[in-house]
């Protein structure tokens, strides 16, 4: 079956512009996660959804970052007024439910470059 | 807070050599532990996992044992192949999210 998909695969934007990154989880997976992979910070957690609600937004680096999930499926991560330090690969993952033993399946990522 | 420490790379080995990548963790309780692998140009994929103390996870010739006494989850393989060249991430599960180590790049030469 289809895995986690993300779009766009690459995004180049100018400093100060807003960007939207999209994630389509595996069908039927109720838990969805966003991570960021950057050279200086490694792989870091941003936010997770159980259904449409986000119990843990603790990893969002600033109020310029927001995310939503609709219909228990697609999620959008929005970064407003992008800065150069936002340049990274943004990874989305999903799992059947949120929980310690459940594997998280990762998408290919969106590479964001802020000029 | 919870954290994962893994050995820095890159690790360069000849084909058929023995591999160990060290991973230690700090956590409250006994979290599930994972090794993820990222092959060149590909996304993260689960390599193996262990959900409780003394469990051994294994896959594709790789093994790791959950050691609560030493809070470790070292990755081993008896004979590496060129195709194992990748970045390996140790991770633990904490409050519904994964906390990753910094990653170890493995390069296997023919």
Short mmCIF file of N, CA and C in Angstrom, two decimals, chain A residues 33 35 37 43 45 48 56 58 91 98-108, chain B residues 32 34 36 38 42-46 49 51 89 93 95-98 100-102:
data_model
loop_
_atom_site.label_atom_id
_atom_site.label_comp_id
_atom_site.label_asym_id
_atom_site.label_seq_id
_atom_site.Cartn_x
_atom_site.Cartn_y
_atom_site.Cartn_z
N UNK A 33 2.95 12.79 13.06
CA UNK A 33 4.04 13.49 13.72
C UNK A 33 4.79 14.34 12.71
N UNK A 35 8.65 16.17 12.34
CA UNK A 35 10.01 16.31 12.85
C UNK A 35 10.78 17.22 11.90
N UNK A 37 14.85 17.87 10.48
CA UNK A 37 16.22 17.36 10.43
C UNK A 37 17.12 18.45 9.88
N UNK A 43 17.83 15.44 14.43
CA UNK A 43 16.41 15.15 14.24
C UNK A 43 15.64 15.59 15.48
N UNK A 45 11.79 16.67 17.31
CA UNK A 45 10.33 16.59 17.29
C UNK A 45 9.72 17.99 17.25
N UNK A 48 2.76 16.55 17.44
CA UNK A 48 2.08 15.34 17.03
C UNK A 48 0.57 15.51 17.16
N UNK A 56 0.48 17.56 21.89
CA UNK A 56 1.84 17.96 22.20
C UNK A 56 2.40 18.82 21.08
N UNK A 58 4.99 20.85 21.90
CA UNK A 58 6.13 21.36 22.65
C UNK A 58 7.37 21.62 21.82
N UNK A 91 10.22 16.35 8.16
CA UNK A 91 9.77 14.97 8.03
C UNK A 91 8.42 14.78 8.70
N UNK A 98 -1.02 6.48 18.62
CA UNK A 98 0.14 6.99 19.33
C UNK A 98 0.45 6.06 20.50
N UNK A 99 1.70 5.62 20.61
CA UNK A 99 2.03 4.72 21.70
C UNK A 99 3.43 4.18 21.52
N UNK A 100 4.02 3.73 22.64
CA UNK A 100 5.43 3.38 22.67
C UNK A 100 5.85 2.25 21.76
N UNK A 101 4.99 1.28 21.55
CA UNK A 101 5.43 0.12 20.78
C UNK A 101 5.15 0.27 19.29
N UNK A 102 4.46 1.33 18.93
CA UNK A 102 4.05 1.46 17.54
C UNK A 102 5.13 2.12 16.69
N UNK A 103 5.47 1.43 15.60
CA UNK A 103 6.45 1.99 14.67
C UNK A 103 5.89 3.24 14.04
N UNK A 104 6.74 4.24 13.89
CA UNK A 104 6.38 5.43 13.14
C UNK A 104 6.94 5.27 11.74
N UNK A 105 6.09 5.46 10.75
CA UNK A 105 6.47 5.33 9.35
C UNK A 105 6.73 6.74 8.80
N UNK A 106 7.90 6.93 8.25
CA UNK A 106 8.31 8.26 7.82
C UNK A 106 8.11 8.48 6.32
N UNK A 107 7.78 9.71 5.99
CA UNK A 107 7.73 10.13 4.61
C UNK A 107 9.12 10.53 4.13
N UNK A 108 9.23 10.90 2.84
CA UNK A 108 10.54 11.23 2.26
C UNK A 108 11.06 12.60 2.66
N UNK B 32 10.43 2.15 24.98
CA UNK B 32 10.79 1.35 23.81
C UNK B 32 11.99 2.00 23.12
N UNK B 34 14.65 2.02 19.60
CA UNK B 34 14.61 1.79 18.15
C UNK B 34 15.96 2.11 17.52
N UNK B 36 16.76 3.36 13.63
CA UNK B 36 16.28 3.74 12.31
C UNK B 36 17.49 3.90 11.40
N UNK B 38 18.83 5.51 7.51
CA UNK B 38 18.54 6.41 6.39
C UNK B 38 19.57 6.13 5.31
N UNK B 42 17.19 8.39 0.56
CA UNK B 42 15.92 7.78 0.97
C UNK B 42 15.47 8.32 2.32
N UNK B 43 14.24 7.99 2.69
CA UNK B 43 13.71 8.42 3.97
C UNK B 43 14.11 7.50 5.09
N UNK B 44 13.77 7.91 6.31
CA UNK B 44 14.03 7.11 7.49
C UNK B 44 13.18 5.85 7.49
N UNK B 45 13.79 4.73 7.83
CA UNK B 45 13.02 3.51 7.97
C UNK B 45 13.47 2.75 9.20
N UNK B 46 12.51 2.07 9.82
CA UNK B 46 12.80 1.32 11.03
C UNK B 46 13.68 0.13 10.68
N UNK B 49 13.64 -2.89 16.70
CA UNK B 49 13.18 -2.27 17.93
C UNK B 49 13.18 -3.28 19.06
N UNK B 51 11.14 -3.52 23.04
CA UNK B 51 10.15 -2.82 23.85
C UNK B 51 10.31 -3.02 25.34
N UNK B 89 20.35 5.88 13.19
CA UNK B 89 19.87 6.70 14.30
C UNK B 89 19.31 5.80 15.39
N UNK B 93 11.33 6.12 22.70
CA UNK B 93 9.98 6.62 22.66
C UNK B 93 9.67 7.30 23.99
N UNK B 95 6.74 9.89 25.72
CA UNK B 95 5.52 10.70 25.65
C UNK B 95 5.02 10.86 24.23
N UNK B 96 4.89 9.75 23.53
CA UNK B 96 4.32 9.69 22.18
C UNK B 96 5.25 10.16 21.09
N UNK B 97 6.41 10.72 21.40
CA UNK B 97 7.31 11.13 20.34
C UNK B 97 8.61 10.34 20.42
N UNK B 98 9.35 10.38 19.32
CA UNK B 98 10.67 9.76 19.29
C UNK B 98 11.73 10.82 19.59
N UNK B 100 15.71 11.23 19.16
CA UNK B 100 16.77 10.63 18.37
C UNK B 100 18.16 11.02 18.87
N UNK B 101 19.11 10.10 18.66
CA UNK B 101 20.50 10.46 18.77
C UNK B 101 20.92 11.26 17.54
N UNK B 102 22.17 11.67 17.52
CA UNK B 102 22.64 12.56 16.47
C UNK B 102 22.93 11.85 15.16
#
